[in-house]
Short mmCIF file of C-alpha atoms in Angstrom, two decimals:
data_model
loop_
_atom_site.label_atom_id
_atom_site.label_comp_id
_atom_site.label_asym_id
_atom_site.label_seq_id
_atom_site.Cartn_x
_atom_site.Cartn_y
_atom_site.Cartn_z
CA MET A 228 4.58 -48.67 -55.31
CA ILE A 229 4.77 -49.31 -51.57
CA THR A 230 7.39 -51.09 -49.50
CA VAL A 231 6.23 -53.63 -46.96
CA MET A 232 8.70 -54.89 -44.36
CA PHE A 233 8.51 -57.66 -41.73
CA PHE A 234 10.67 -58.08 -38.66
CA ALA A 235 11.60 -60.68 -36.02
CA GLY A 236 9.20 -63.65 -35.53
CA LEU A 237 6.84 -62.27 -38.13
CA ARG A 238 9.65 -62.02 -40.73
CA GLU A 239 10.40 -65.69 -40.09
CA ALA A 240 6.73 -66.63 -40.30
CA VAL A 241 6.04 -64.95 -43.62
CA GLY A 242 9.43 -65.96 -44.96
CA THR A 243 10.48 -62.57 -46.30
CA SER A 244 11.94 -59.40 -44.84
CA SER A 245 10.72 -56.90 -47.42
CA GLU A 246 8.67 -56.66 -50.64
CA THR A 247 7.75 -53.86 -52.99
CA LEU A 248 4.35 -53.94 -54.62
CA ALA A 249 1.85 -51.65 -56.23
CA LEU A 250 -0.64 -50.26 -53.71
CA PRO A 251 -3.55 -52.67 -54.18
CA ALA A 252 -6.83 -51.26 -55.36
CA GLY A 253 -9.15 -50.39 -52.49
CA VAL A 254 -6.40 -50.60 -49.87
CA SER A 255 -6.14 -47.32 -48.00
CA SER A 256 -5.09 -48.30 -44.46
CA ILE A 257 -2.55 -50.53 -42.83
CA ALA A 258 -5.28 -52.83 -41.62
CA ALA A 259 -6.61 -53.22 -45.18
CA LEU A 260 -3.07 -53.94 -46.37
CA ARG A 261 -2.78 -56.63 -43.80
CA ASP A 262 -6.11 -58.18 -44.92
CA HIS A 263 -4.88 -58.08 -48.53
CA LEU A 264 -1.69 -59.94 -47.54
CA VAL A 265 -3.57 -62.48 -45.37
CA ALA A 266 -5.79 -63.27 -48.35
CA ARG A 267 -2.72 -64.70 -50.11
CA GLY A 268 -3.13 -67.67 -47.75
CA GLY A 269 -0.38 -70.00 -46.53
CA GLN A 270 2.32 -68.42 -44.40
CA TRP A 271 0.60 -65.01 -44.80
CA GLN A 272 -2.00 -66.17 -42.24
CA ALA A 273 0.66 -65.26 -39.68
CA LEU A 274 -0.31 -61.62 -40.14
CA ALA A 275 -3.85 -62.51 -39.02
CA THR A 276 -2.90 -64.67 -36.09
CA ALA A 277 -0.04 -62.55 -34.73
CA LYS A 278 -0.64 -61.54 -31.12
CA ASN A 279 -0.37 -57.75 -30.62
CA LEU A 280 0.66 -57.01 -34.16
CA ARG A 281 2.42 -53.65 -34.39
CA ALA A 282 3.01 -51.47 -37.41
CA ALA A 283 5.13 -48.55 -38.52
CA LEU A 284 4.39 -46.07 -41.30
CA ASN A 285 7.42 -44.38 -42.83
CA GLN A 286 9.39 -45.39 -39.71
CA ASP A 287 6.92 -44.05 -37.12
CA MET A 288 5.05 -46.49 -34.96
CA VAL A 289 1.31 -46.10 -35.73
CA ALA A 290 -2.07 -47.63 -35.10
CA LEU A 291 -3.27 -50.27 -37.62
CA ASP A 292 -6.12 -48.01 -38.83
CA SER A 293 -3.62 -45.39 -40.15
CA ALA A 294 -4.14 -44.29 -43.77
CA ILE A 295 -1.53 -45.28 -46.37
CA LYS A 296 -0.82 -43.99 -49.85
CA ASP A 297 1.49 -44.70 -52.79
CA GLY A 298 5.16 -44.30 -51.92
CA ASP A 299 4.77 -45.31 -48.26
CA GLU A 300 7.02 -47.65 -46.34
CA ILE A 301 4.90 -49.93 -44.09
CA ALA A 302 6.36 -52.38 -41.55
CA PHE A 303 4.72 -55.15 -39.55
CA PHE A 304 6.28 -56.63 -36.43
CA PRO A 305 5.68 -58.06 -32.97
CA PRO A 306 5.97 -55.86 -29.83
CA VAL A 307 9.51 -54.62 -29.49
CA THR A 308 11.87 -56.15 -26.94
CA GLY A 309 15.03 -54.03 -27.01
CA GLY A 310 16.82 -52.30 -24.17
CA MET B 298 20.57 -29.60 -25.38
CA GLN B 299 23.00 -31.75 -27.36
CA HIS B 300 22.08 -35.32 -28.11
CA SER B 301 23.37 -38.17 -30.15
CA VAL B 302 22.26 -41.74 -30.81
CA SER B 303 24.09 -44.75 -32.20
CA VAL B 304 22.96 -48.21 -33.26
CA GLN B 305 26.00 -50.39 -33.58
CA GLU B 306 27.45 -53.91 -33.26
CA ALA B 307 30.51 -52.60 -31.37
CA ASP B 308 30.70 -52.52 -27.61
CA PHE B 309 30.90 -49.13 -25.82
CA ASP B 310 32.69 -47.60 -22.83
CA LEU B 311 30.48 -45.86 -20.29
CA SER B 312 33.24 -43.59 -18.89
CA ALA B 313 34.26 -42.48 -22.35
CA GLU B 314 30.67 -41.64 -23.21
CA VAL B 315 30.16 -39.70 -19.98
CA LYS B 316 33.41 -37.78 -20.56
CA ALA B 317 32.43 -36.97 -24.16
CA LEU B 318 29.05 -35.71 -23.11
CA THR B 319 30.31 -33.44 -20.35
CA ALA B 320 33.60 -32.30 -21.87
CA GLY B 321 33.98 -28.57 -22.25
CA ASN B 322 30.87 -27.74 -20.23
CA ASN B 323 31.15 -27.42 -16.48
CA LEU B 324 27.49 -26.55 -15.98
CA ALA B 325 26.61 -30.26 -15.66
CA GLY B 326 26.59 -31.13 -11.99
CA ALA B 327 24.72 -34.40 -12.54
CA VAL B 328 25.16 -37.32 -14.82
CA ALA B 329 22.69 -40.22 -14.59
CA SER B 330 23.45 -43.35 -16.63
CA PHE B 331 21.87 -46.65 -17.41
CA VAL B 332 23.58 -49.73 -18.86
CA GLY B 333 21.51 -52.78 -19.77
CA LEU B 334 23.29 -56.17 -19.76
CA VAL B 335 22.50 -59.53 -21.26
CA ARG B 336 21.35 -61.76 -18.40
CA ASP B 337 22.19 -65.50 -18.47
CA ASN B 338 18.68 -66.36 -17.38
CA ASN B 339 15.20 -65.24 -18.52
CA ASP B 340 12.11 -66.39 -16.78
CA GLY B 341 13.95 -69.35 -15.33
CA THR B 342 15.59 -70.64 -18.53
CA GLY B 343 19.34 -70.40 -19.11
CA VAL B 344 20.34 -68.14 -21.97
CA ALA B 345 23.49 -69.14 -23.95
CA ASP B 346 23.54 -66.19 -26.27
CA MET B 347 21.36 -63.64 -28.01
CA THR B 348 20.81 -61.95 -31.36
CA LEU B 349 19.38 -58.43 -31.61
CA GLU B 350 17.44 -57.61 -34.75
CA HIS B 351 16.40 -54.04 -35.57
CA TYR B 352 14.71 -51.87 -38.20
CA PRO B 353 17.55 -49.89 -39.67
CA GLY B 354 16.69 -46.28 -40.10
CA MET B 355 13.64 -46.40 -37.79
CA THR B 356 15.74 -47.33 -34.77
CA GLU B 357 17.88 -44.22 -35.14
CA LYS B 358 14.79 -42.08 -35.75
CA ALA B 359 12.95 -43.49 -32.75
CA LEU B 360 15.95 -43.02 -30.40
CA ASP B 361 16.41 -39.51 -31.75
CA GLU B 362 12.80 -38.62 -31.01
CA ILE B 363 13.01 -40.11 -27.53
CA ALA B 364 16.05 -37.97 -26.79
CA ILE B 365 14.32 -34.86 -28.02
CA LYS B 366 11.15 -35.61 -26.04
CA ALA B 367 13.20 -35.90 -22.88
CA GLY B 368 14.95 -32.57 -23.60
CA GLU B 369 11.56 -30.91 -24.02
CA ARG B 370 10.33 -32.21 -20.69
CA TRP B 371 13.36 -31.72 -18.44
CA GLU B 372 16.20 -29.22 -18.19
CA LEU B 373 19.03 -31.29 -19.71
CA LEU B 374 22.42 -30.46 -21.14
CA GLY B 375 23.13 -33.67 -23.05
CA VAL B 376 21.70 -37.09 -23.94
CA ARG B 377 23.61 -40.00 -25.35
CA ILE B 378 21.97 -43.27 -26.41
CA ILE B 379 23.70 -46.31 -27.79
CA HIS B 380 21.96 -49.54 -28.63
CA ARG B 381 23.85 -52.58 -29.82
CA VAL B 382 22.62 -55.07 -32.41
CA GLY B 383 23.84 -58.42 -33.67
CA HIS B 384 25.23 -61.23 -31.60
CA LEU B 385 25.62 -60.77 -27.85
CA MET B 386 26.71 -63.05 -24.94
CA PRO B 387 25.55 -63.07 -21.31
CA GLY B 388 27.18 -60.17 -19.46
CA ASP B 389 27.56 -58.16 -22.62
CA GLN B 390 26.40 -54.55 -22.60
CA ILE B 391 23.26 -54.00 -24.77
CA VAL B 392 22.13 -50.47 -24.25
CA LEU B 393 23.52 -47.23 -22.78
CA VAL B 394 21.73 -44.04 -21.84
CA VAL B 395 23.60 -41.09 -20.36
CA VAL B 396 21.86 -37.87 -19.36
CA SER B 397 23.66 -34.73 -18.06
CA SER B 398 21.89 -31.93 -16.37
CA PRO B 399 22.53 -29.12 -13.88
CA HIS B 400 20.39 -31.00 -11.37
CA ARG B 401 20.26 -34.64 -10.42
CA GLY B 402 16.50 -35.00 -10.21
CA ASN B 403 16.13 -34.14 -13.87
CA SER B 404 18.93 -36.42 -14.91
CA PHE B 405 17.41 -39.40 -13.10
CA ALA B 406 13.89 -38.83 -14.35
CA ALA B 407 14.94 -38.27 -17.97
CA CYS B 408 17.27 -41.33 -17.99
CA GLU B 409 14.54 -43.61 -16.64
CA PHE B 410 11.97 -42.09 -19.06
CA ILE B 411 14.26 -42.73 -22.05
CA MET B 412 14.76 -46.36 -21.07
CA ASP B 413 11.04 -46.95 -20.50
CA TYR B 414 10.20 -45.27 -23.78
CA LEU B 415 12.89 -47.14 -25.69
CA LYS B 416 11.68 -50.50 -24.26
CA THR B 417 8.24 -50.11 -25.84
CA GLN B 418 8.83 -47.79 -28.80
CA ALA B 419 12.24 -48.48 -30.42
CA PRO B 420 12.18 -51.29 -33.00
CA PHE B 421 14.59 -53.87 -31.59
CA TRP B 422 13.83 -57.59 -31.09
CA LYS B 423 15.77 -60.13 -29.04
CA LYS B 424 16.15 -63.73 -30.01
CA GLU B 425 17.67 -65.90 -27.30
CA THR B 426 19.43 -69.31 -27.59
CA THR B 427 18.58 -71.67 -24.78
CA ALA B 428 19.12 -75.36 -24.24
CA GLU B 429 15.78 -75.99 -25.93
CA GLY B 430 16.75 -73.94 -29.07
CA SER B 431 16.25 -70.41 -30.01
CA ARG B 432 13.20 -68.24 -29.20
CA TRP B 433 12.01 -64.68 -29.69
CA VAL B 434 11.74 -62.86 -26.37
CA ASP B 435 8.21 -61.92 -25.45
CA ALA B 436 7.45 -58.26 -24.63
CA ARG B 437 6.86 -57.68 -20.93
CA VAL B 438 3.62 -56.26 -19.53
CA SER B 439 5.81 -54.48 -16.94
CA ASP B 440 7.44 -52.45 -19.76
CA ASP B 441 4.03 -51.32 -20.99
CA GLU B 442 3.11 -50.41 -17.44
CA ALA B 443 6.32 -48.36 -17.01
CA MET B 444 5.52 -46.50 -20.19
CA ALA B 445 1.92 -45.93 -19.15
CA LYS B 446 3.14 -44.35 -15.91
CA TRP B 447 4.90 -41.64 -17.93
CA ARG B 448 1.83 -41.08 -20.05
CA ASP B 449 -0.20 -40.58 -16.88
CA GLN B 450 2.36 -38.38 -15.15
CA ILE B 451 3.51 -36.12 -17.97
CA GLY B 452 1.28 -36.81 -20.92
CA MET B 453 3.95 -38.52 -22.98
CA MET C 295 23.52 -57.95 -1.93
CA GLN C 296 27.12 -56.94 -2.07
CA HIS C 297 28.03 -53.32 -1.31
CA SER C 298 31.14 -51.29 -0.78
CA VAL C 299 31.86 -47.63 -0.04
CA SER C 300 35.03 -45.56 -0.32
CA VAL C 301 35.87 -42.05 0.79
CA GLN C 302 39.03 -40.97 -1.02
CA GLU C 303 41.03 -38.15 -2.58
CA ALA C 304 41.72 -40.13 -5.72
CA ASP C 305 39.53 -39.86 -8.85
CA PHE C 306 37.54 -42.89 -9.98
CA ASP C 307 36.59 -44.56 -13.25
CA LEU C 308 32.83 -45.22 -13.73
CA SER C 309 33.32 -48.06 -16.29
CA ALA C 310 35.77 -49.86 -14.04
CA GLU C 311 33.39 -49.59 -11.08
CA VAL C 312 30.43 -50.89 -13.11
CA LYS C 313 32.56 -53.80 -14.39
CA ALA C 314 33.80 -54.66 -10.90
CA LEU C 315 30.28 -54.59 -9.52
CA THR C 316 28.80 -56.84 -12.25
CA ALA C 317 31.78 -59.16 -12.86
CA GLY C 318 31.10 -62.85 -12.44
CA ASN C 319 27.39 -62.34 -12.05
CA ASN C 320 25.20 -62.37 -15.11
CA LEU C 321 21.93 -61.95 -13.24
CA ALA C 322 22.27 -58.14 -13.34
CA GLY C 323 20.39 -56.89 -16.34
CA ALA C 324 20.26 -53.38 -15.15
CA VAL C 325 22.95 -50.95 -13.90
CA ALA C 326 21.97 -47.41 -12.93
CA SER C 327 24.72 -44.99 -12.14
CA PHE C 328 25.09 -41.40 -10.97
CA VAL C 329 28.18 -39.21 -11.12
CA GLY C 330 28.23 -35.74 -9.54
CA LEU C 331 30.62 -33.17 -10.96
CA VAL C 332 31.97 -29.89 -9.71
CA ARG C 333 30.16 -27.13 -11.52
CA ASP C 334 31.98 -23.90 -12.38
CA ASN C 335 29.01 -21.86 -11.20
CA ASN C 336 26.84 -21.87 -8.11
CA ASP C 337 23.85 -19.58 -7.79
CA GLY C 338 25.30 -17.24 -10.40
CA THR C 339 28.76 -16.94 -8.93
CA GLY C 340 31.80 -18.44 -10.71
CA VAL C 341 33.58 -21.19 -8.79
CA ALA C 342 37.34 -21.49 -9.22
CA ASP C 343 37.85 -24.55 -7.07
CA MET C 344 36.50 -26.41 -4.11
CA THR C 345 37.58 -28.22 -0.94
CA LEU C 346 35.55 -31.08 0.50
CA GLU C 347 35.79 -31.59 4.23
CA HIS C 348 34.33 -34.69 5.91
CA TYR C 349 34.03 -36.49 9.27
CA PRO C 350 36.36 -39.44 8.98
CA GLY C 351 34.75 -42.62 10.23
CA MET C 352 31.26 -41.25 10.19
CA THR C 353 31.28 -40.70 6.45
CA GLU C 354 32.02 -44.35 5.77
CA LYS C 355 29.47 -45.42 8.37
CA ALA C 356 26.78 -43.18 6.93
CA LEU C 357 27.37 -44.36 3.36
CA ASP C 358 27.39 -47.99 4.51
CA GLU C 359 24.05 -47.54 6.22
CA ILE C 360 22.56 -45.84 3.13
CA ALA C 361 23.64 -48.72 0.87
CA ILE C 362 22.16 -51.26 3.32
CA LYS C 363 18.88 -49.32 3.59
CA ALA C 364 18.59 -49.35 -0.25
CA GLY C 365 19.23 -53.10 -0.30
CA GLU C 366 16.46 -53.67 2.25
CA ARG C 367 13.96 -51.66 0.21
CA TRP C 368 14.70 -52.87 -3.33
CA GLU C 369 15.85 -56.06 -4.96
CA LEU C 370 19.49 -55.20 -5.70
CA LEU C 371 22.55 -57.20 -6.51
CA GLY C 372 25.21 -54.63 -5.81
CA VAL C 373 25.79 -51.11 -4.58
CA ARG C 374 29.03 -49.13 -4.95
CA ILE C 375 29.45 -45.63 -3.49
CA ILE C 376 32.59 -43.47 -3.80
CA HIS C 377 32.84 -39.93 -2.40
CA ARG C 378 35.87 -37.81 -2.96
CA VAL C 379 37.32 -35.40 -0.38
CA GLY C 380 40.06 -32.79 -0.53
CA HIS C 381 40.75 -30.28 -3.34
CA LEU C 382 38.64 -30.44 -6.47
CA MET C 383 38.36 -28.35 -9.68
CA PRO C 384 35.33 -27.57 -11.88
CA GLY C 385 34.54 -30.58 -14.02
CA ASP C 386 36.06 -33.02 -11.49
CA GLN C 387 34.02 -36.03 -10.39
CA ILE C 388 32.87 -35.75 -6.80
CA VAL C 389 30.62 -38.67 -6.11
CA LEU C 390 29.68 -42.00 -7.73
CA VAL C 391 26.78 -44.29 -7.03
CA VAL C 392 26.37 -47.58 -9.00
CA VAL C 393 23.42 -49.88 -8.44
CA SER C 394 23.01 -53.26 -10.15
CA SER C 395 19.76 -55.16 -10.15
CA PRO C 396 17.87 -57.76 -12.20
CA HIS C 397 15.38 -55.03 -13.08
CA ARG C 398 15.87 -51.45 -14.17
CA GLY C 399 13.09 -49.85 -12.12
CA ASN C 400 14.70 -51.00 -8.88
CA SER C 401 18.16 -49.86 -10.00
CA PHE C 402 16.89 -46.37 -10.87
CA ALA C 403 14.89 -45.90 -7.62
CA ALA C 404 17.72 -47.17 -5.42
CA CYS C 405 20.36 -45.03 -7.15
CA GLU C 406 18.26 -41.81 -6.71
CA PHE C 407 17.34 -42.76 -3.17
CA ILE C 408 21.06 -43.20 -2.28
CA MET C 409 21.96 -39.82 -3.74
CA ASP C 410 19.08 -38.02 -2.04
CA TYR C 411 19.91 -39.70 1.29
CA LEU C 412 23.61 -38.98 0.96
CA LYS C 413 22.98 -35.32 0.18
CA THR C 414 21.24 -34.77 3.56
CA GLN C 415 22.71 -37.47 5.80
CA ALA C 416 26.42 -38.05 4.94
CA PRO C 417 28.86 -35.62 6.73
CA PHE C 418 30.57 -33.82 3.86
CA TRP C 419 30.92 -30.04 3.54
CA LYS C 420 31.90 -28.08 0.47
CA LYS C 421 33.90 -24.86 0.53
CA GLU C 422 34.12 -23.00 -2.74
CA THR C 423 36.65 -20.47 -3.93
CA THR C 424 35.05 -17.64 -5.93
CA ALA C 425 36.34 -14.26 -7.12
CA GLU C 426 35.14 -12.80 -3.81
CA GLY C 427 37.08 -15.31 -1.69
CA SER C 428 36.12 -18.62 -0.20
CA ARG C 429 32.71 -19.56 1.21
CA TRP C 430 31.03 -22.64 2.75
CA VAL C 431 28.23 -23.82 0.45
CA ASP C 432 24.77 -23.55 1.93
CA ALA C 433 22.55 -26.57 2.18
CA ARG C 434 19.72 -26.62 -0.33
CA VAL C 435 16.11 -26.74 0.69
CA SER C 436 15.52 -28.87 -2.53
CA ASP C 437 17.77 -31.55 -1.02
CA ASP C 438 15.70 -31.68 2.18
CA GLU C 439 12.58 -31.92 -0.01
CA ALA C 440 14.00 -34.75 -2.08
CA MET C 441 14.74 -36.62 1.13
CA ALA C 442 11.31 -35.92 2.54
CA LYS C 443 9.76 -37.43 -0.59
CA TRP C 444 11.36 -40.79 0.28
CA ARG C 445 10.21 -40.55 3.86
CA ASP C 446 6.68 -39.99 2.60
CA GLN C 447 6.86 -42.72 -0.01
CA ILE C 448 8.66 -45.51 1.71
CA GLY C 449 8.96 -44.45 5.36
CA MET C 450 12.73 -43.96 5.18
CA MET D 75 35.87 -38.08 29.29
CA ILE D 76 33.95 -37.12 26.13
CA THR D 77 35.26 -36.05 22.75
CA VAL D 78 33.65 -33.01 21.09
CA MET D 79 34.26 -32.34 17.40
CA PHE D 80 33.45 -29.43 15.13
CA PHE D 81 33.29 -29.35 11.33
CA ALA D 82 33.25 -26.97 8.36
CA GLY D 83 32.20 -23.33 9.11
CA LEU D 84 31.56 -24.14 12.74
CA ARG D 85 35.06 -25.51 13.16
CA GLU D 86 36.44 -22.28 11.77
CA ALA D 87 34.17 -20.22 14.02
CA VAL D 88 35.11 -21.95 17.31
CA GLY D 89 38.77 -22.21 16.20
CA THR D 90 39.21 -25.91 16.99
CA SER D 91 38.38 -29.21 15.33
CA SER D 92 38.26 -31.42 18.42
CA GLU D 93 38.63 -31.39 22.16
CA THR D 94 38.51 -33.94 24.90
CA LEU D 95 36.95 -33.03 28.24
CA ALA D 96 35.35 -34.49 31.30
CA LEU D 97 31.62 -34.77 30.97
CA PRO D 98 30.58 -31.57 32.78
CA ALA D 99 28.39 -31.97 35.84
CA GLY D 100 24.67 -31.72 35.06
CA VAL D 101 25.23 -32.11 31.32
CA SER D 102 23.21 -35.09 30.10
CA SER D 103 22.20 -34.10 26.53
CA ILE D 104 23.78 -32.71 23.41
CA ALA D 105 21.74 -29.47 23.84
CA ALA D 106 23.08 -29.14 27.43
CA LEU D 107 26.63 -29.66 26.20
CA ARG D 108 26.10 -26.92 23.61
CA ASP D 109 24.87 -24.57 26.38
CA HIS D 110 27.89 -25.45 28.50
CA LEU D 111 30.27 -24.62 25.64
CA VAL D 112 28.38 -21.42 24.69
CA ALA D 113 28.80 -20.25 28.34
CA ARG D 114 32.52 -20.04 27.73
CA GLY D 115 31.77 -16.86 25.74
CA GLY D 116 33.80 -15.43 22.89
CA GLN D 117 33.97 -17.57 19.74
CA TRP D 118 31.87 -20.23 21.44
CA GLN D 119 28.81 -18.07 20.84
CA ALA D 120 28.94 -19.54 17.34
CA LEU D 121 27.31 -22.64 18.74
CA ALA D 122 24.34 -20.55 19.85
CA THR D 123 23.98 -18.51 16.73
CA ALA D 124 24.51 -21.31 14.15
CA LYS D 125 21.63 -21.67 11.81
CA ASN D 126 20.32 -25.24 11.67
CA LEU D 127 22.96 -26.69 13.91
CA ARG D 128 23.32 -30.42 13.42
CA ALA D 129 24.89 -33.01 15.75
CA ALA D 130 26.15 -36.56 15.67
CA LEU D 131 26.48 -38.90 18.58
CA ASN D 132 29.08 -41.69 18.14
CA GLN D 133 29.01 -41.05 14.43
CA ASP D 134 25.20 -41.22 14.00
CA MET D 135 23.29 -38.10 13.13
CA VAL D 136 20.86 -37.37 15.99
CA ALA D 137 18.55 -34.73 17.42
CA LEU D 138 20.03 -32.16 19.81
CA ASP D 139 17.96 -33.46 22.74
CA SER D 140 19.71 -36.83 22.55
CA ALA D 141 21.16 -38.08 25.82
CA ILE D 142 24.96 -38.34 26.23
CA LYS D 143 27.19 -40.14 28.73
CA ASP D 144 30.81 -40.52 29.57
CA GLY D 145 32.90 -41.92 26.72
CA ASP D 146 30.68 -40.52 23.96
CA GLU D 147 31.96 -38.82 20.76
CA ILE D 148 29.77 -35.81 20.02
CA ALA D 149 30.12 -33.70 16.87
CA PHE D 150 28.59 -30.35 15.94
CA PHE D 151 28.32 -29.16 12.38
CA PRO D 152 26.22 -27.19 9.84
CA PRO D 153 23.82 -29.02 7.50
CA VAL D 154 25.84 -31.34 5.18
CA THR D 155 26.53 -30.35 1.58
CA GLY D 156 28.24 -33.38 -0.01
CA GLY D 157 27.29 -35.19 -3.14
#
């Protein structure tokens, strides 16, 4: 199983903050996971149209082409605006 | 170097944080601090209030890593970072960074580095309420540029 | 830009100074501060206490000019400078600089500029008491270099 | 009349913090004033031997070759060490 999380405007767009799912067959990177989610259609298109989509893998900010495996926590979000 | 980070809804007191960071150690001749405040105006639009969302767990981890990176780069004695989350009003304190060091140049550089790093790397998001409704704040190109400056200067 | 300077024997409270400088004005998103403390060691010799002498009248004038120069160079909302004189112990606060601005880059640069300028231009002199007796503190070449950096960068 | 002030180690060396005197004949710069004082001999030699002597004219830090006139306040001191 993997945990996928969404934050800020992206959380509002996809309508959920977190979901747990089995690592889909053939999905081995964050980018591939995004494509898998986008293929659900509807509000999930937000993951495709998001400007400057950022991602974290196990709570480290990483590039979208980073490899993922079972047990990982993956997060998608817009550029951060704290401080 | 000692360091500690907090992500909290509660307000903070700058003097108390400086005192706590420098107590019992009279080697620190220099303490540089930064406090970020909620402005009542952003890009020309009045801001009534603000909500700060974050990624629990990752925020603490990111701030921790930023403090450690600063300590590796400069001779520091202590770093304290506090970032507030939740509901905030104009004039409220959002973020605090305190850096103590034997020498002021190091304290200034590390404090600014931590803020620049935090602005682009720590998972916080601001949502403002304006007269036209609420909106997520856009990231600023100037923040990416500030971060890029450190990458160029010190490879971070 | 508002600014005020004080030369005083009394201690100060950083939080209170920040609040006073930003009260009633929610344009200031950024507040950079510096506090200098008496170290218990200088160039390897233990320091028991310290006396700060100054040139009354000129000190206030010099600090005032430094604040104004900073306000001419950067977009600032407020500058507050306090420098203590008289008898001080290790750990005591000596100097405070608080700079508020809409943007953090300006607040950091101006705060560091004011400290570097003050270190070489404001007429204060430290006399330390050590185990070997009392001695006037020597000026540091590094302070002249810090000042020269600003002259090179911004012609000040 | 002019006022001449001394600070820190230099004040201790010359043994006085301030004195008021008539602008000496032929003295038209801070450097010339220093020479005039040094010529008194004794502890006034400290003004000649001081490393990196600094001066202020009417409470502005200035170079030693700065011109002075009647009514001025001139100060001599070592490099400053505040902050």
